[in-house]
Short mmCIF file of C-alpha atoms in Angstrom, two decimals:
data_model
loop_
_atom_site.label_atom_id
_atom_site.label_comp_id
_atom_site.label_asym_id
_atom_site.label_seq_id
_atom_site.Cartn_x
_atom_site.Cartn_y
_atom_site.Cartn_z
CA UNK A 1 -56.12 -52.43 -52.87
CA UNK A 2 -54.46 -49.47 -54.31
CA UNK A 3 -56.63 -47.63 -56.56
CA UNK A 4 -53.98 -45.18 -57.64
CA UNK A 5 -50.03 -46.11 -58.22
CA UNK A 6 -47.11 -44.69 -58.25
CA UNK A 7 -45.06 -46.73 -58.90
CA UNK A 8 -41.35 -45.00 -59.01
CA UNK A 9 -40.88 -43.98 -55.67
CA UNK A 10 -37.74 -41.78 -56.11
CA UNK A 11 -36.65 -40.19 -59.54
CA UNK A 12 -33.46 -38.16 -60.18
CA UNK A 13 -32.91 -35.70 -63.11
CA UNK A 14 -29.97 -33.16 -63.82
CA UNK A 15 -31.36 -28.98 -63.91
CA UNK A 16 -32.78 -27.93 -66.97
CA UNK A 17 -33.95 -31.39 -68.31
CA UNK A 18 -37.57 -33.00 -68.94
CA UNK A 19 -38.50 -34.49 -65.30
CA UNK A 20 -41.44 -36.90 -65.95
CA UNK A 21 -43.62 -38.47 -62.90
CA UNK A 22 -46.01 -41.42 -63.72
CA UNK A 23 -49.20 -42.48 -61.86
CA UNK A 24 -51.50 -45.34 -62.98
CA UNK A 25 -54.98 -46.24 -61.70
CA UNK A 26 -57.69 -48.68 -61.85
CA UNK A 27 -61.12 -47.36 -60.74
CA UNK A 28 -62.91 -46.52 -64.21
CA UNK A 29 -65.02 -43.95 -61.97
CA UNK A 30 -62.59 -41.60 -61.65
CA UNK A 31 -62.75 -38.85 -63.39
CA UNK A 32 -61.03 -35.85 -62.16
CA UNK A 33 -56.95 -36.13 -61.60
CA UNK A 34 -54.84 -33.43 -59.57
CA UNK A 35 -50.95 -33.63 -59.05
CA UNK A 36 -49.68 -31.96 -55.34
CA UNK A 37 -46.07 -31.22 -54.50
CA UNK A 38 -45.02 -31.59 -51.18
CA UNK A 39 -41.91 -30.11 -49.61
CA UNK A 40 -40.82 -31.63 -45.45
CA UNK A 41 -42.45 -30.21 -43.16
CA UNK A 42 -45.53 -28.11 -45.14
CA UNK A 43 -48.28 -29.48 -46.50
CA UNK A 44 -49.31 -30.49 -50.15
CA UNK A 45 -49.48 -27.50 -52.87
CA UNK A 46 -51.52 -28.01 -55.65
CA UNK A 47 -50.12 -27.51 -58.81
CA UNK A 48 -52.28 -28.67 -61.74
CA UNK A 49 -55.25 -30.73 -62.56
CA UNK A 50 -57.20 -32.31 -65.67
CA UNK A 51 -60.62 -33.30 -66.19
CA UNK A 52 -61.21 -36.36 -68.31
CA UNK A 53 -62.49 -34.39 -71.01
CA UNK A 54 -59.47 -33.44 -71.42
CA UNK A 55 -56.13 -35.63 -72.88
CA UNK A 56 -53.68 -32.44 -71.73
CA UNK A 57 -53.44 -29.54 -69.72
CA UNK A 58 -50.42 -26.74 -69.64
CA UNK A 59 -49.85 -24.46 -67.11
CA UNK A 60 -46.36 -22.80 -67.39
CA UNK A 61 -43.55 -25.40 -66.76
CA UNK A 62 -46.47 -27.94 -65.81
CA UNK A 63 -47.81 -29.88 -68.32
CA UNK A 64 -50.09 -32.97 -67.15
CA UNK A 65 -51.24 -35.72 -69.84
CA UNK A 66 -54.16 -37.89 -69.11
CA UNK A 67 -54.98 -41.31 -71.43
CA UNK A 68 -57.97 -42.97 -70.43
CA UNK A 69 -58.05 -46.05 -72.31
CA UNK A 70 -54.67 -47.01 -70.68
CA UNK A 71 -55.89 -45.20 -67.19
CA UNK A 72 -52.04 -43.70 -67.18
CA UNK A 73 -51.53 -39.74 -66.46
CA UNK A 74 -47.89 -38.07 -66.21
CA UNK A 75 -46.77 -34.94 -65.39
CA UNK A 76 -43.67 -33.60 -66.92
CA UNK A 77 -41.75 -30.78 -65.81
CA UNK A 78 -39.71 -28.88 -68.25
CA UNK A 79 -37.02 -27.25 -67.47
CA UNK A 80 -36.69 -29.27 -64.51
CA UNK A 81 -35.23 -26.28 -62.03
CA UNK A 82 -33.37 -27.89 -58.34
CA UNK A 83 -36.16 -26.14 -55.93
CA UNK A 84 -38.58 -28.68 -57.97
CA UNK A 85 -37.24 -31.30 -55.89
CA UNK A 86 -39.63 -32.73 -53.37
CA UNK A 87 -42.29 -35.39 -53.05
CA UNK A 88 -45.14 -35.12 -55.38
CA UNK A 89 -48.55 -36.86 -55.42
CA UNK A 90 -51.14 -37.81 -57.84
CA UNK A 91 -54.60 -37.89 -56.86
CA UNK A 92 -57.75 -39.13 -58.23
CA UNK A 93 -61.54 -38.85 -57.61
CA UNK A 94 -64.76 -39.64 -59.03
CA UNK A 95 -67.40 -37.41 -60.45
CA UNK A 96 -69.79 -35.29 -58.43
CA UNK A 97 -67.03 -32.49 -56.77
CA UNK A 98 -65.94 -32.46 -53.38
CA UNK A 99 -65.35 -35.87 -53.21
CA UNK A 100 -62.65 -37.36 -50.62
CA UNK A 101 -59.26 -37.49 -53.39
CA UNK A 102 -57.42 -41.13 -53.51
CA UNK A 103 -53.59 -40.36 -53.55
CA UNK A 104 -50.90 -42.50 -54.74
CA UNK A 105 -47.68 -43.02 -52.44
CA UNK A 106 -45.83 -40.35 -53.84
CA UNK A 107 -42.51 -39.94 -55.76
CA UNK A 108 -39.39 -38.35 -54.18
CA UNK A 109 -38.07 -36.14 -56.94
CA UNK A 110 -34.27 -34.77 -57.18
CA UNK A 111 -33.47 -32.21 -59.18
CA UNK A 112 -29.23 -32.14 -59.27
CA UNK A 113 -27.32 -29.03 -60.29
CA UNK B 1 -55.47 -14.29 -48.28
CA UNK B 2 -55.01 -16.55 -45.42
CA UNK B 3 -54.68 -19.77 -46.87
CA UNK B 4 -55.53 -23.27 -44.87
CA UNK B 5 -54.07 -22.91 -41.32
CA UNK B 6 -53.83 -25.75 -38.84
CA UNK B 7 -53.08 -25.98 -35.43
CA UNK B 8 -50.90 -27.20 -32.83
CA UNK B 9 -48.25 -28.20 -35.78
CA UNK B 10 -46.69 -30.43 -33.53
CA UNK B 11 -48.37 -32.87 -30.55
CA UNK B 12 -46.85 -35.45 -28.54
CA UNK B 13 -49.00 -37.98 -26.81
CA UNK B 14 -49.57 -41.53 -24.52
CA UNK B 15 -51.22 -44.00 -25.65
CA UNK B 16 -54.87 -43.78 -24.67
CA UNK B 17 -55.05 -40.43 -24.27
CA UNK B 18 -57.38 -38.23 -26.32
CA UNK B 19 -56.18 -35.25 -28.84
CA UNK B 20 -58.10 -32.59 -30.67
CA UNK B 21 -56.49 -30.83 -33.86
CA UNK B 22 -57.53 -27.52 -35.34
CA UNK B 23 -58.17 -26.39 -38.84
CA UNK B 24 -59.49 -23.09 -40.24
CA UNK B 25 -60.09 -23.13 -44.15
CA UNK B 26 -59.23 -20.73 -46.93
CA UNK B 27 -61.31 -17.91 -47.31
CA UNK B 28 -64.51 -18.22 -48.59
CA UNK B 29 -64.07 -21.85 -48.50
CA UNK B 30 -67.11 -24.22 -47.20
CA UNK B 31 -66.06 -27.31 -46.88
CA UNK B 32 -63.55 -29.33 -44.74
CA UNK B 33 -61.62 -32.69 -45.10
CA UNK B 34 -59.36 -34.54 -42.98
CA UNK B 35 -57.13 -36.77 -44.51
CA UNK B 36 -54.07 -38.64 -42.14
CA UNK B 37 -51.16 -39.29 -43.80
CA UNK B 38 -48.53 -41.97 -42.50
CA UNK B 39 -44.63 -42.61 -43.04
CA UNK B 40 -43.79 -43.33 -46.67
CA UNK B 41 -47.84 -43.22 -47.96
CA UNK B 42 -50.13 -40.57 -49.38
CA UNK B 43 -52.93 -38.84 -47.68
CA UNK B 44 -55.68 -41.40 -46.64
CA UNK B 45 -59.40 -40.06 -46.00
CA UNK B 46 -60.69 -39.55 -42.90
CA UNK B 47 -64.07 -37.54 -43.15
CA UNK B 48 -65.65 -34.19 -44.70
CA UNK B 49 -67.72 -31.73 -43.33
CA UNK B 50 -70.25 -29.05 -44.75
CA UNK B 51 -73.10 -27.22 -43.10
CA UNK B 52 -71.49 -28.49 -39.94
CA UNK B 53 -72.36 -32.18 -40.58
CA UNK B 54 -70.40 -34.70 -41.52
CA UNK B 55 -70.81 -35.46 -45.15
CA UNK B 56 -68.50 -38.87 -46.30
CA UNK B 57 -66.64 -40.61 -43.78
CA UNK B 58 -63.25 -42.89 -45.23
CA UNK B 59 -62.53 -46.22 -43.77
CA UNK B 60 -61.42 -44.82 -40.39
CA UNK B 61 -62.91 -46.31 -36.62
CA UNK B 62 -65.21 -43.88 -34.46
CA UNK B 63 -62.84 -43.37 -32.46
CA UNK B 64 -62.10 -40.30 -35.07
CA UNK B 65 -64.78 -37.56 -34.86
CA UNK B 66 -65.18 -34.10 -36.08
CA UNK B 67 -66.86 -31.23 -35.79
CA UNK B 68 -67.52 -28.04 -38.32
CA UNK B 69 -68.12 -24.86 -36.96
CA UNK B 70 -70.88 -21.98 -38.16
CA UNK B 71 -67.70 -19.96 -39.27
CA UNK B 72 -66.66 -23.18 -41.22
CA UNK B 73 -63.57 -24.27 -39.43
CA UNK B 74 -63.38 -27.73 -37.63
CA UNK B 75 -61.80 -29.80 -35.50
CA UNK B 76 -60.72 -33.39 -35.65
CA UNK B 77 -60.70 -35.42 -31.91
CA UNK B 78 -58.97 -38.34 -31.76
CA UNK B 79 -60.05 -40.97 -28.70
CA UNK B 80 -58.07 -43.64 -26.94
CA UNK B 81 -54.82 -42.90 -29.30
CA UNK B 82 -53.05 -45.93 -30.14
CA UNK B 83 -49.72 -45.98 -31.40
CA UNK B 84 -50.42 -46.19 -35.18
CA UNK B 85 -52.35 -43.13 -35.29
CA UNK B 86 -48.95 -41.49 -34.98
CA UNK B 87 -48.63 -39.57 -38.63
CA UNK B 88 -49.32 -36.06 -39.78
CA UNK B 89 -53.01 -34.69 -39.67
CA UNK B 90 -53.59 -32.95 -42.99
CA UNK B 91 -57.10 -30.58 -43.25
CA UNK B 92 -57.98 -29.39 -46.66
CA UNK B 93 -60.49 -27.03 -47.42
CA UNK B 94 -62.64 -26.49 -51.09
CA UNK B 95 -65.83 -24.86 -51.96
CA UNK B 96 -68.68 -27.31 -52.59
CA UNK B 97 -68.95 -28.53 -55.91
CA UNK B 98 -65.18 -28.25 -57.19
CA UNK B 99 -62.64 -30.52 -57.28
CA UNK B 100 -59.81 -29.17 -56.15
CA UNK B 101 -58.90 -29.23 -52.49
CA UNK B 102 -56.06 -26.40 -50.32
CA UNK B 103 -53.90 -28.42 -48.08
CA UNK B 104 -52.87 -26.87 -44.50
CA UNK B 105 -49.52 -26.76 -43.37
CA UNK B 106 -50.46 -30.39 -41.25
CA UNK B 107 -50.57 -31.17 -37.51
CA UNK B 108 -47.39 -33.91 -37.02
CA UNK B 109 -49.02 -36.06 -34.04
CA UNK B 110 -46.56 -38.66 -32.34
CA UNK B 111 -48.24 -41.15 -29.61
CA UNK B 112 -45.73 -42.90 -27.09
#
């Protein structure tokens, strides 16, 4: 049973518009969300979290929005630039730190030029 | 500042055979998790470590063990490989009591 979902697994945008990546979960514990990009052959980079005190957090061309009662967060990318494209990940976990994150499948981003 | 480095980054093995993957965390990092991550899925948890013991432990057979050493880096051994444990090894490091987790680069482990 898959607590966290991704459910686009590719997405395509032209450079220099809004890119936006969706994730959905269903455990009410969580309570902490983190999205990682991932090029081939490295591992994941973080690149920007939220606590659920929170509804939105900024950070640059990051921005990641978080709405509890619909357990739905999104991370949108703006300008979308073309070495944005990779896979990226949302991850989940409950409250108490350090504990093991729950990642979604991933979506395959394309930023085109 | 070294960030999470893992080691061999590439492994080829037989089925039945045993394998034993390196990781060294960020600096000033305490903690250690292994997460395996297959073809086409995220990372899945394996186990974490901290004051070299194991701490959690994810839905993974014994035949996965770890170990955490007094200068906090660890090692994941791997026992009777089976096929299906071919995917990439991913060891992420944190400092106890936050949230976010540093991924290393991954150990890409194919058994034959």
């Amino acid at each position: 049973d898959q607590q966290v979902k991704q459910n686009s697994p590719s997405l395509s945008v032209q450079e220099g518009r809004i890119s936006i990546l969706n994730c959905d979960y269903t455990n009410s514990m969580f309570d902490y969300f983190l999205w990682y990009k991932k090029y081939p052959a490295e591992g994941p980079t973080f690149l920007i979290s939220i606590s659920s005190i929170k509804d939105k957090n900024e950070d640059g061309r990051f921005t990641v929005f978080l709405n509890k009662s619909a357990k739905h967060l999104s991370l949108h990318i703006v300008p979308s630039q073309p070495g944005d494209s990779a896979v990226y990940f949302c991850a989940a976990s409950p409250p108490s730190g350090n504990t093991p994150l729950v990642f979604g499948k991933g979506t395959r981003l394309s930023v085109i030029a | 500042d070294a960030g999470v480095t893992q080691s061999p980054t590439h492994l080829i093995k037989t089925r039945g055979q045993q394998v034993t993957l390196r990781c060294s965390p960020k600096s000033g990092h305490d903690t250690v998790s292994w997460y395996q991550q297959a073809l086409g899925q995220g990372p899945q948890f394996i186990f974490q470590y901290y004051e070299e013991e194991e701490r959690q432990r994810g839905n993974f057979p014994d035949r996965f063990s770890g170990h955490q050493f007094p200068n906090y880096s660890s090692e994941l051994n791997v026992n009777a490989l089976l096929l299906g444990d071919s995917a990439l090894y991913l060891c992420a490091s944190s400092f106890l009591g936050r949230e976010t987790q540093y991924f290393g680069p991954g150990t890409r482990l194919l058994v034959l």
